CSV table of C-alpha atoms in Angstrom, one decimal:
chain,number,residue,atom,x,y,z
A,785,MET,CA,-84.6,-9.5,3.0
A,786,ASN,CA,-85.6,-7.2,-0.3
A,787,LEU,CA,-83.4,-4.5,-0.4
A,788,GLY,CA,-86.1,-1.9,-1.8
A,789,TRP,CA,-87.9,-2.6,1.3
A,790,CYS,CA,-85.1,-1.3,3.2
A,791,LEU,CA,-84.8,1.5,0.6
A,792,VAL,CA,-88.9,2.2,1.2
A,793,ALA,CA,-89.2,2.0,5.2
A,794,PRO,CA,-85.7,3.2,5.9
A,795,PHE,CA,-86.8,4.0,9.6
A,796,LEU,CA,-88.8,0.5,10.1
A,797,ALA,CA,-85.8,-1.5,8.5
A,798,LEU,CA,-82.3,0.4,9.7
A,799,GLY,CA,-81.4,-2.1,12.1
A,800,ALA,CA,-82.1,-5.1,9.8
A,801,CYS,CA,-80.3,-3.8,6.5
A,802,SER,CA,-77.5,-2.8,8.7
A,803,LEU,CA,-76.9,-6.3,10.2
A,804,LEU,CA,-77.2,-7.4,6.2
A,805,HIS,CA,-74.4,-5.2,5.6
A,806,ASP,CA,-72.3,-6.5,8.3
A,807,ALA,CA,-72.8,-10.2,7.0
A,808,LEU,CA,-71.6,-9.8,3.2
A,809,PRO,CA,-68.3,-11.1,2.6
A,810,ASN,CA,-65.4,-8.2,2.7
A,811,ASP,CA,-63.6,-8.3,-0.9
A,812,PRO,CA,-60.0,-6.8,-0.8
A,813,PRO,CA,-59.0,-4.0,-2.9
A,814,THR,CA,-58.1,-4.2,-6.3
A,815,VAL,CA,-55.2,-2.7,-8.0
A,816,HIS,CA,-55.4,-1.5,-11.4
A,817,LEU,CA,-52.1,0.6,-11.8
A,818,ALA,CA,-48.9,0.1,-10.3
A,819,ARG,CA,-45.8,1.3,-11.7
A,820,MET,CA,-42.5,3.0,-10.2
A,821,THR,CA,-40.0,5.7,-12.2
A,822,CYS,CA,-36.2,5.7,-11.9
A,823,GLN,CA,-33.2,6.7,-13.6
A,824,SER,CA,-30.6,4.2,-14.1
A,825,PRO,CA,-27.2,4.8,-13.4
A,826,GLY,CA,-25.5,5.9,-16.8
A,827,ALA,CA,-29.0,6.8,-18.1
A,828,ALA,CA,-29.6,9.5,-20.2
A,829,SER,CA,-33.4,9.2,-19.1
A,830,LEU,CA,-36.0,8.0,-16.7
A,831,ASP,CA,-37.4,4.4,-16.8
A,832,THR,CA,-40.9,3.9,-16.0
A,833,LEU,CA,-41.6,0.2,-15.4
A,834,ILE,CA,-45.4,-1.5,-15.0
A,835,ASN,CA,-44.8,-3.7,-12.0
A,836,SER,CA,-44.6,-7.2,-12.2
A,837,ALA,CA,-42.6,-10.4,-11.1
A,838,ASP,CA,-39.9,-9.6,-13.2
A,839,ALA,CA,-40.2,-5.1,-13.0
A,840,VAL,CA,-36.4,-4.1,-11.0
A,841,CYS,CA,-35.9,-0.5,-11.1
A,842,ARG,CA,-32.0,0.2,-10.9
A,843,VAL,CA,-30.7,3.2,-8.9
A,844,GLN,CA,-27.6,4.5,-7.5
A,845,ARG,CA,-26.9,4.7,-3.7
A,846,GLY,CA,-29.5,7.6,-2.7
A,847,GLY,CA,-31.1,7.5,-6.2
A,848,GLU,CA,-35.1,8.5,-5.8
A,849,VAL,CA,-37.7,5.5,-7.1
A,850,ARG,CA,-41.5,6.8,-7.8
A,851,PHE,CA,-43.9,4.6,-7.3
A,852,GLU,CA,-47.9,5.6,-8.3
A,853,ILE,CA,-50.3,3.1,-7.5
A,854,ARG,CA,-54.2,2.9,-8.1
A,855,ALA,CA,-56.8,0.5,-6.3
A,856,THR,CA,-60.5,0.1,-5.9
A,857,ASP,CA,-62.6,-2.1,-3.7
A,858,GLU,CA,-65.7,-3.8,-5.0
A,859,ASP,CA,-67.5,-2.9,-1.5
A,860,ASP,CA,-67.4,0.7,-2.2
A,861,ASP,CA,-65.0,0.8,0.7
A,862,PRO,CA,-62.4,3.8,0.8
A,863,VAL,CA,-59.1,2.5,0.0
A,864,PHE,CA,-55.9,3.3,2.4
A,865,TYR,CA,-52.0,3.0,1.7
A,866,GLU,CA,-49.7,2.3,3.6
A,867,TRP,CA,-45.7,2.1,2.3
A,868,ARG,CA,-43.2,0.5,3.9
A,869,ALA,CA,-39.1,-0.3,3.0
A,870,PRO,CA,-38.4,-3.4,5.7
A,871,ALA,CA,-34.7,-3.0,4.3
A,872,GLY,CA,-34.0,0.7,4.4
A,873,GLY,CA,-34.2,3.5,2.5
A,874,SER,CA,-36.7,6.5,2.9
A,875,PHE,CA,-39.9,8.1,1.8
A,876,ARG,CA,-40.4,11.3,0.8
A,877,ASP,CA,-44.0,11.5,2.7
A,878,ALA,CA,-44.3,8.5,5.0
A,879,GLN,CA,-48.2,8.8,5.0
A,880,ALA,CA,-48.3,9.4,1.3
A,881,GLN,CA,-51.4,7.6,-0.2
A,882,GLU,CA,-51.3,7.4,-4.3
A,883,THR,CA,-47.6,8.5,-5.1
A,884,ASN,CA,-44.8,8.3,-3.0
A,885,SER,CA,-41.0,8.6,-3.6
A,886,TRP,CA,-38.5,6.4,-2.0
A,887,PHE,CA,-34.7,7.4,-1.5
A,888,ALA,CA,-31.9,4.7,-1.4
A,889,PRO,CA,-29.7,3.8,1.3
A,890,GLN,CA,-26.5,6.2,1.0
A,891,THR,CA,-24.4,2.9,1.5
A,892,ILE,CA,-25.2,-0.8,0.5
A,893,VAL,CA,-22.8,-4.5,0.9
A,894,GLY,CA,-20.9,-4.7,-2.1
A,895,SER,CA,-21.6,-3.4,-5.5
A,896,SER,CA,-25.6,-4.1,-5.3
A,897,GLU,CA,-28.4,-5.1,-3.2
A,898,GLN,CA,-31.8,-5.3,-3.8
A,899,PHE,CA,-34.5,-3.8,-1.9
A,900,VAL,CA,-38.2,-4.5,-1.9
A,901,VAL,CA,-40.8,-1.1,-1.1
A,902,GLN,CA,-44.0,-2.5,-0.1
A,903,VAL,CA,-47.2,-1.2,-0.2
A,904,LEU,CA,-50.3,-2.2,1.6
A,905,VAL,CA,-53.5,-1.5,0.0
A,906,THR,CA,-56.3,-2.1,2.1
A,907,ASP,CA,-60.0,-1.0,3.3
A,908,ARG,CA,-59.9,-0.4,6.7
A,909,ASN,CA,-57.6,2.4,8.5
A,910,CYS,CA,-57.2,1.2,11.6
A,911,ASN,CA,-54.4,3.6,12.6
A,912,ALA,CA,-57.2,6.3,12.7
A,913,ILE,CA,-58.2,4.5,16.0
A,914,ALA,CA,-57.2,6.3,19.2
A,915,VAL,CA,-54.7,4.2,20.8
A,916,PRO,CA,-56.6,3.4,24.1
A,917,ASP,CA,-59.5,2.0,21.6
A,918,LEU,CA,-57.1,-1.5,21.4
A,919,ALA,CA,-60.7,-3.4,21.0
A,920,ASP,CA,-62.1,-1.9,18.1
A,921,ARG,CA,-58.6,-1.4,17.1
A,922,GLN,CA,-58.5,-5.0,17.2
A,923,ARG,CA,-62.3,-5.8,15.6
A,924,CYS,CA,-60.6,-3.0,13.0
A,925,ALA,CA,-57.6,-5.2,12.0
A,926,GLU,CA,-60.3,-8.5,12.1
A,927,ASP,CA,-62.3,-7.2,9.4
A,928,ALA,CA,-59.7,-5.2,7.3
A,929,ARG,CA,-58.7,-6.9,3.6
A,930,VAL,CA,-55.3,-6.2,2.8
A,931,LEU,CA,-53.6,-6.5,-0.2
A,932,ILE,CA,-49.4,-6.4,-0.6
A,933,GLU,CA,-47.9,-5.0,-3.8
A,934,ASN,CA,-43.7,-5.3,-3.8
A,935,PHE,CA,-41.9,-3.3,-5.8
A,936,LEU,CA,-38.1,-4.5,-6.2
A,937,VAL,CA,-35.6,-1.8,-6.5
A,938,GLU,CA,-31.9,-3.1,-7.1
A,939,VAL,CA,-29.0,-0.2,-5.7
A,940,VAL,CA,-25.7,-0.4,-7.3
A,941,GLN,CA,-22.6,1.2,-6.2
A,942,ARG,CA,-20.6,1.6,-9.6
A,943,GLU,CA,-17.1,0.7,-9.2
A,944,PRO,CA,-14.1,3.3,-9.1
A,945,LEU,CA,-12.0,3.8,-12.5
A,946,LEU,CA,-8.6,3.8,-11.7
A,947,GLU,CA,-5.4,4.7,-14.0
A,948,VAL,CA,-1.9,3.2,-13.2
A,949,THR,CA,0.9,2.3,-14.5
A,950,THR,CA,1.2,-1.9,-14.3
A,951,ASP,CA,4.6,-2.1,-15.2
A,952,ALA,CA,7.5,0.4,-13.5
A,953,THR,CA,11.4,0.0,-13.7
A,954,SER,CA,13.8,1.7,-11.7
A,955,ALA,CA,17.6,2.0,-10.7
A,956,PHE,CA,18.7,0.5,-7.7
A,957,SER,CA,20.7,3.4,-7.4
A,958,ALA,CA,17.5,5.5,-7.6
A,959,PRO,CA,16.4,6.2,-3.4
A,960,GLN,CA,13.0,6.5,-4.2
A,961,ILE,CA,10.8,5.2,-6.8
A,962,VAL,CA,7.5,7.8,-7.8
A,963,ILE,CA,4.0,6.2,-9.0
A,964,ASP,CA,0.9,8.0,-9.9
A,965,ALA,CA,-2.4,6.8,-9.8
A,966,PHE,CA,-5.8,8.7,-10.6
A,967,GLY,CA,-9.2,7.6,-10.3
A,968,THR,CA,-12.4,9.2,-11.0
A,969,ASP,CA,-15.8,7.5,-9.6
A,970,PRO,CA,-18.9,7.3,-11.9
A,971,ASP,CA,-21.0,7.9,-8.8
A,972,ALA,CA,-19.1,11.0,-8.3
A,973,ASP,CA,-17.9,10.0,-4.6
A,974,ARG,CA,-15.1,11.5,-3.3
A,975,LEU,CA,-12.1,8.5,-3.7
A,976,GLU,CA,-9.9,7.5,-0.9
A,977,TYR,CA,-6.6,6.1,-2.1
A,978,HIS,CA,-4.6,3.5,-0.4
A,979,TRP,CA,-1.1,1.9,-1.6
A,980,GLU,CA,0.4,-1.3,0.1
A,981,PRO,CA,3.3,-3.7,-0.7
A,982,VAL,CA,1.9,-7.5,-2.1
A,983,ALA,CA,3.6,-9.5,0.1
A,984,GLY,CA,7.2,-9.1,2.4
A,985,ASP,CA,8.8,-6.8,3.3
A,986,SER,CA,11.5,-5.7,0.4
A,987,LEU,CA,9.2,-2.6,-0.5
A,988,SER,CA,8.0,0.5,1.9
A,989,ILE,CA,5.7,3.2,1.3
A,990,TRP,CA,7.3,6.4,2.2
A,991,SER,CA,4.7,8.6,1.5
A,992,GLU,CA,1.4,9.2,0.2
A,993,GLU,CA,0.3,12.4,-1.2
A,994,ALA,CA,-2.6,13.8,-3.0
A,995,ILE,CA,-2.5,14.8,-6.4
A,996,GLN,CA,-4.8,17.9,-7.1
A,997,ASP,CA,-6.4,19.6,-9.9
A,998,GLU,CA,-4.4,22.7,-10.5
A,999,GLU,CA,-7.8,24.6,-11.4
A,1000,THR,CA,-9.9,23.2,-9.0
A,1001,GLY,CA,-8.3,21.9,-6.3
A,1002,ARG,CA,-10.2,18.8,-6.5
A,1003,GLN,CA,-8.2,15.7,-5.7
A,1004,ILE,CA,-7.4,13.5,-9.0
A,1005,GLY,CA,-5.6,10.9,-7.8
A,1006,SER,CA,-2.9,9.5,-5.1
A,1007,ARG,CA,1.3,9.9,-5.3
A,1008,ALA,CA,3.1,6.9,-3.7
A,1009,THR,CA,6.9,7.3,-3.1
A,1010,VAL,CA,8.2,3.9,-2.7
A,1011,VAL,CA,11.5,2.4,-1.7
A,1012,ALA,CA,12.8,-0.9,-2.6
A,1013,PHE,CA,15.3,-2.7,-0.1
A,1014,PHE,CA,16.5,-4.9,-2.8
A,1015,PRO,CA,16.9,-5.6,-6.5
A,1016,GLY,CA,14.6,-7.8,-8.4
A,1017,SER,CA,10.7,-7.6,-9.1
A,1018,HIS,CA,8.4,-6.6,-6.5
A,1019,LYS,CA,4.6,-5.8,-6.2
A,1020,LEU,CA,2.6,-3.2,-5.2
A,1021,ARG,CA,-0.9,-2.9,-5.0
A,1022,VAL,CA,-3.3,0.5,-5.1
A,1023,ALA,CA,-6.8,0.8,-4.0
A,1024,ALA,CA,-9.2,3.2,-4.8
A,1025,ARG,CA,-12.3,3.2,-2.5
A,1026,ASP,CA,-15.5,5.4,-2.4
A,1027,GLY,CA,-16.8,4.0,0.9
A,1028,ALA,CA,-18.3,1.0,-0.7
A,1029,ALA,CA,-17.1,0.0,-3.4
A,1030,ASN,CA,-13.1,-0.7,-3.9
A,1031,THR,CA,-10.9,-0.8,-7.0
A,1032,GLU,CA,-7.9,-2.2,-6.9
A,1033,ARG,CA,-4.6,-2.6,-9.3
A,1034,GLU,CA,-1.4,-4.2,-9.1
A,1035,ILE,CA,2.4,-2.8,-10.1
A,1036,ALA,CA,4.9,-5.1,-11.3
A,1037,LEU,CA,8.5,-3.0,-10.2
A,1038,HIS,CA,11.6,-3.9,-11.9
A,1039,VAL,CA,14.6,-2.5,-9.7
A,1040,SER,CA,17.9,-3.7,-11.3
A,1041,ILE,CA,21.5,-2.4,-10.7
A,1042,GLU,CA,22.6,0.0,-13.1
A,1043,PRO,CA,25.6,0.0,-14.7
A,1044,PRO,CA,25.9,-3.7,-13.7
A,1045,LEU,CA,28.8,-4.6,-11.2
A,1046,PRO,CA,32.0,-5.6,-11.8
A,1047,ALA,CA,33.3,-9.0,-11.3
A,1048,GLY,CA,36.7,-7.5,-9.5
A,1049,GLY,CA,39.5,-5.6,-11.1
A,1050,THR,CA,40.9,-2.2,-9.9
A,1051,VAL,CA,39.3,1.2,-9.9
A,1052,PRO,CA,41.4,4.1,-10.9
A,1053,LEU,CA,41.5,7.3,-9.1
A,1054,VAL,CA,43.2,10.5,-8.2
A,1055,LEU,CA,44.4,12.0,-4.6
A,1056,PRO,CA,43.6,15.4,-3.6
A,1057,THR,CA,47.7,15.6,-4.4
A,1058,GLY,CA,46.9,14.7,-8.0
A,1059,GLN,CA,48.8,11.6,-7.6
A,1060,GLU,CA,47.5,8.5,-9.6
A,1061,TYR,CA,46.2,5.0,-8.1
A,1062,GLU,CA,44.1,2.2,-8.6
A,1063,ILE,CA,42.5,0.1,-6.0
A,1064,ASP,CA,40.4,-3.0,-5.6
A,1065,ALA,CA,36.6,-2.8,-6.3
A,1066,TYR,CA,36.4,-5.0,-3.7
A,1067,GLU,CA,37.8,-6.6,-0.5
A,1068,TYR,CA,40.1,-9.7,-0.8
A,1069,PRO,CA,39.8,-11.7,-3.0
A,1070,ASN,CA,38.2,-8.8,-4.8
A,1071,THR,CA,35.8,-11.3,-6.8
A,1072,ARG,CA,31.9,-10.1,-6.8
A,1073,GLY,CA,30.1,-13.0,-5.0
A,1074,GLU,CA,32.8,-14.1,-3.1
A,1075,ARG,CA,32.5,-13.2,0.8
A,1076,PRO,CA,35.8,-11.4,2.5
A,1077,GLN,CA,38.5,-13.0,3.5
A,1078,SER,CA,40.2,-12.4,7.1
A,1079,ALA,CA,44.1,-12.5,7.5
A,1080,SER,CA,46.8,-11.1,9.9
A,1081,PHE,CA,49.0,-8.0,8.3
A,1082,PHE,CA,51.8,-9.8,7.1
A,1083,GLN,CA,49.1,-12.3,5.5
A,1084,ALA,CA,47.3,-9.4,3.6
A,1085,ALA,CA,50.7,-7.7,2.7
A,1086,ARG,CA,51.8,-11.2,1.1
A,1087,LEU,CA,49.0,-11.9,-1.3
A,1088,CYS,CA,48.7,-8.2,-2.1
A,1089,ALA,CA,52.3,-8.6,-3.4
A,1090,VAL,CA,52.0,-11.8,-5.1
A,1091,GLU,CA,49.3,-9.8,-7.6
A,1092,GLY,CA,51.9,-6.8,-7.9
A,1093,LYS,CA,50.2,-4.5,-5.2
A,1094,ARG,CA,50.2,-3.2,-1.7
A,1095,LEU,CA,48.5,-2.4,1.1
A,1096,CYS,CA,46.2,0.5,0.6
A,1097,SER,CA,47.2,4.0,2.4
A,1098,PRO,CA,44.8,5.8,4.7
A,1099,ASN,CA,45.1,8.4,2.0
A,1100,GLU,CA,44.3,6.3,-0.7
A,1101,TRP,CA,41.3,4.1,1.4
A,1102,ARG,CA,39.9,8.0,2.9
A,1103,THR,CA,39.5,9.3,-1.1
A,1104,ALA,CA,37.2,6.4,-2.6
A,1105,CYS,CA,35.3,6.3,0.5
A,1106,GLN,CA,34.6,9.8,0.4
A,1107,ALA,CA,34.5,10.2,-3.8
A,1108,GLY,CA,36.7,13.6,-3.6
A,1109,GLN,CA,33.9,14.8,-1.4
A,1110,THR,CA,33.7,15.3,2.5
A,1111,ARG,CA,31.3,11.8,2.7
A,1112,ARG,CA,30.8,10.1,6.1
A,1113,PHE,CA,30.0,6.9,4.7
A,1114,SER,CA,30.9,5.5,1.2
A,1115,SER,CA,27.4,4.4,0.2
A,1116,ILE,CA,25.0,7.1,-2.1
A,1117,ASP,CA,22.3,5.9,0.3
A,1118,ASP,CA,21.2,8.3,3.2
A,1119,LEU,CA,21.4,5.8,6.2
A,1120,VAL,CA,18.9,8.6,8.5
A,1121,ALA,CA,16.6,7.6,6.4
A,1122,TYR,CA,15.9,4.1,7.2
A,1123,ASP,CA,15.9,4.6,11.0
A,1124,SER,CA,11.8,3.8,11.6
A,1125,ARG,CA,13.1,0.4,10.0
A,1126,ASP,CA,13.8,-2.9,11.3
A,1127,HIS,CA,16.5,-3.6,8.6
A,1128,PHE,CA,16.8,-1.7,5.2
A,1129,GLY,CA,17.8,-4.8,3.2
A,1130,VAL,CA,20.8,-4.0,1.1
A,1131,ARG,CA,20.4,-0.5,0.5
A,1132,PHE,CA,23.0,1.6,2.4
A,1133,CYS,CA,26.2,-0.7,3.3
A,1134,ASN,CA,26.4,-4.2,5.5
A,1135,VAL,CA,26.7,-2.2,8.7
A,1136,PRO,CA,23.9,-2.9,11.7
A,1137,GLY,CA,20.3,-2.8,10.0
A,1138,SER,CA,21.0,-4.4,7.0
A,1139,ALA,CA,19.7,-7.3,6.3
A,1140,PHE,CA,22.9,-9.4,6.9
A,1141,SER,CA,23.1,-8.5,10.0
A,1142,HIS,CA,19.0,-8.4,11.2
A,1143,PHE,CA,18.7,-11.9,10.1
A,1144,SER,CA,21.9,-13.7,12.2
A,1145,THR,CA,23.5,-13.1,14.9
A,1146,ASN,CA,26.8,-14.9,14.0
A,1147,PRO,CA,29.3,-12.2,13.3
A,1148,VAL,CA,31.0,-14.3,10.3
A,1149,GLU,CA,27.4,-15.2,8.8
A,1150,GLN,CA,26.7,-11.4,8.7
A,1151,LEU,CA,29.5,-10.7,6.2
A,1152,ALA,CA,28.1,-10.4,2.9
A,1153,PRO,CA,29.0,-11.6,-1.0
A,1154,SER,CA,31.0,-8.8,-2.2
A,1155,GLY,CA,28.8,-6.8,-4.2
A,1156,SER,CA,25.9,-7.5,-2.2
A,1157,PHE,CA,25.2,-4.2,-1.2
A,1158,PRO,CA,24.9,-2.2,-4.7
A,1159,ASN,CA,25.2,1.7,-3.7
A,1160,CYS,CA,27.5,1.0,-0.6
A,1161,GLY,CA,30.4,2.7,-3.1
A,1162,GLY,CA,28.0,3.6,-6.0
A,1163,ALA,CA,29.9,7.1,-5.8
A,1164,THR,CA,33.6,5.6,-6.9
A,1165,GLY,CA,33.0,1.8,-8.1
A,1166,VAL,CA,35.0,0.6,-4.2
A,1167,PHE,CA,32.5,-0.9,-2.6
A,1168,ASP,CA,32.1,-1.6,1.2
A,1169,LEU,CA,34.9,0.3,2.4
A,1170,THR,CA,31.8,1.3,4.5
A,1171,GLY,CA,30.3,-2.1,6.2
A,1172,ASN,CA,31.1,-5.3,5.7
A,1173,ILE,CA,34.8,-6.2,6.9
A,1174,ASP,CA,37.4,-4.0,9.1
A,1175,GLU,CA,40.4,-3.6,6.6
A,1176,TRP,CA,44.2,-3.2,7.1
A,1177,ILE,CA,46.1,-0.7,5.5
A,1178,ALA,CA,49.5,1.0,5.8
A,1179,ASP,CA,51.8,4.0,5.1
A,1180,ILE,CA,55.3,5.4,5.6
A,1181,ASP,CA,55.7,8.0,8.0
A,1182,ASP,CA,57.6,10.9,8.3
A,1183,ALA,CA,60.6,8.5,9.6
A,1184,GLY,CA,60.4,6.4,7.1
A,1185,ASP,CA,59.0,3.3,9.1
A,1186,LEU,CA,55.7,1.6,8.3
A,1187,ALA,CA,52.6,2.7,10.1
A,1188,VAL,CA,50.0,0.0,10.4
A,1189,TYR,CA,46.2,1.0,10.6
A,1190,ILE,CA,42.8,-1.0,10.8
A,1191,ALA,CA,40.3,1.2,8.8
A,1192,ALA,CA,37.2,0.4,10.9
A,1193,SER,CA,34.4,-0.6,8.8
A,1194,SER,CA,32.8,-4.0,9.4
A,1195,VAL,CA,29.3,-4.8,10.8
A,1196,SER,CA,29.9,-4.1,14.4
A,1197,GLU,CA,31.7,-1.0,14.1
A,1198,SER,CA,29.7,2.8,13.8
A,1199,SER,CA,32.8,4.0,11.7
A,1200,ASP,CA,32.6,6.4,8.9
A,1201,CYS,CA,35.2,7.0,6.6
A,1202,ASP,CA,37.7,8.8,8.5
A,1203,GLY,CA,37.6,5.6,11.0
A,1204,ALA,CA,41.0,4.7,10.4
A,1205,THR,CA,43.5,3.7,14.1
A,1206,ARG,CA,46.8,3.3,13.8
A,1207,LEU,CA,47.7,-0.2,15.9
A,1208,GLY,CA,51.7,0.3,15.4
A,1209,ILE,CA,55.2,1.0,14.0
A,1210,LEU,CA,57.0,-1.4,12.0
A,1211,SER,CA,60.9,-0.2,11.7
A,1212,ILE,CA,62.3,-1.1,8.0
A,1213,GLU,CA,65.4,1.2,8.9
A,1214,GLY,CA,65.2,2.8,4.9
A,1215,GLN,CA,64.3,-0.5,3.1
A,1216,ASP,CA,61.5,-0.7,0.9
A,1217,PRO,CA,58.7,-1.8,3.0
A,1218,TYR,CA,57.0,-3.0,0.5
A,1219,ASP,CA,59.6,-6.0,-0.4
A,1220,ILE,CA,58.1,-9.1,1.6
A,1221,GLU,CA,61.5,-9.9,2.9
A,1222,VAL,CA,62.1,-7.0,4.8
A,1223,LEU,CA,58.2,-7.0,5.8
A,1224,ALA,CA,58.7,-10.4,7.5
A,1225,GLU,CA,61.7,-9.4,9.3
A,1226,ALA,CA,59.8,-6.4,10.3
A,1227,VAL,CA,56.9,-8.0,11.8
A,1228,ALA,CA,58.6,-11.0,13.4
A,1229,ASP,CA,59.5,-8.9,16.4
A,1230,TRP,CA,55.9,-7.2,16.3
A,1231,THR,CA,54.1,-8.0,19.3
A,1232,LEU,CA,50.7,-8.3,16.9
A,1233,GLN,CA,52.6,-10.0,14.4
A,1234,ASN,CA,50.0,-13.2,14.2
A,1235,TYR,CA,46.7,-10.6,15.4
A,1236,GLU,CA,44.2,-12.0,12.8
A,1237,GLN,CA,40.4,-11.4,13.4
A,1238,PRO,CA,37.3,-13.6,11.8
A,1239,LEU,CA,36.2,-9.6,10.9
A,1240,LEU,CA,39.5,-8.2,9.5
A,1241,GLY,CA,40.2,-8.4,6.6
A,1242,PHE,CA,41.7,-5.8,3.5
A,1243,ARG,CA,41.9,-4.8,-0.2
A,1244,CYS,CA,45.0,-3.9,-2.3
A,1245,CYS,CA,46.4,-0.7,-4.2
A,1246,ARG,CA,49.2,0.4,-6.2
């Protein structure tokens, strides 16, 4: 049919021309311009990218990407645009046409996540047809030609920056170790900090507190107070989290015994009366690394005499334990601080709650080699007066006889520096109480002459 004829005789041929138009093929729209504009994290200016297969806009979480698209239809049909973001994010205007903005999600998975923003370009606006007219909508959808333009956006999560020492040293005598960590976030996110031991229970995080800027009050870091329950090398981990990304650092802690413990020997001390004396650093055999030896009273006295020493008196024992103060225990550690722990390692002394008593139910195996508890005597250098094994002690009473005591300090006792219990009196009738022959004769008639317990030992004085 001649199109000019349709124009000359419009009224006669209106129906025929309409049928001709419907019979012509409906070509899809053609996109002439598709571009996106964004600002990459850390960049000083905006990037404008012409859309292509390898064009990727990079933005931070919550960042904005601006889109512009231009299309025409060869059939002179009107062009409509429909914006979609199947994987998330939001549009400034869901009904926008040629220009729109998409905002990235506030949270993503991992350090980066890719999103596809789609624009459906069509020559039919089927959504404008009323919902009840389903048949009309169906015909519209069948007639429509759709072009899909995909824009690729990468949303990045920059990891927090974390500054902390990677190597720290401390003396085991220090009750706590304080470590500071400072964090910043390139995306200006709020950071949360977390501290934890890397393995085992040799360390405990005593407390965590925020470090704040003095002027703004903003948190700029975290301070951890750490307790090491054993000397040696330990590892600690700190993490800074911004809600999506996580930055971790490991800290090597080297906890040493300072000064080094003596191999044995005696410690010179002074009684409150001004009298000088010496006391063994450890329980007999007074050797670091060896377990204390049990003995009867006479065996203990004789072994001390062989070394030119004697059993310690209650005053000498108490003075060494209290270190010239009114101390309840001989340790420089505070036992109350470990109440919430299953065990406190080799801190404090070898009493219930120590590593030795915690990991064994055998009383003999609970005895620790001398020097195992470096802080149990740190005030005077006389170790294990609290804890480990009970000790024989003796003194001349007002009548000149020998009073025999047990200083109850074993792992099975809740004792303190005043924990001496008198067992009896040995009559020596004015003789030398430290003469072994005199002592042997006095002990012969004593009901406790053979009294010996696995957890009853001694140390010597002179």
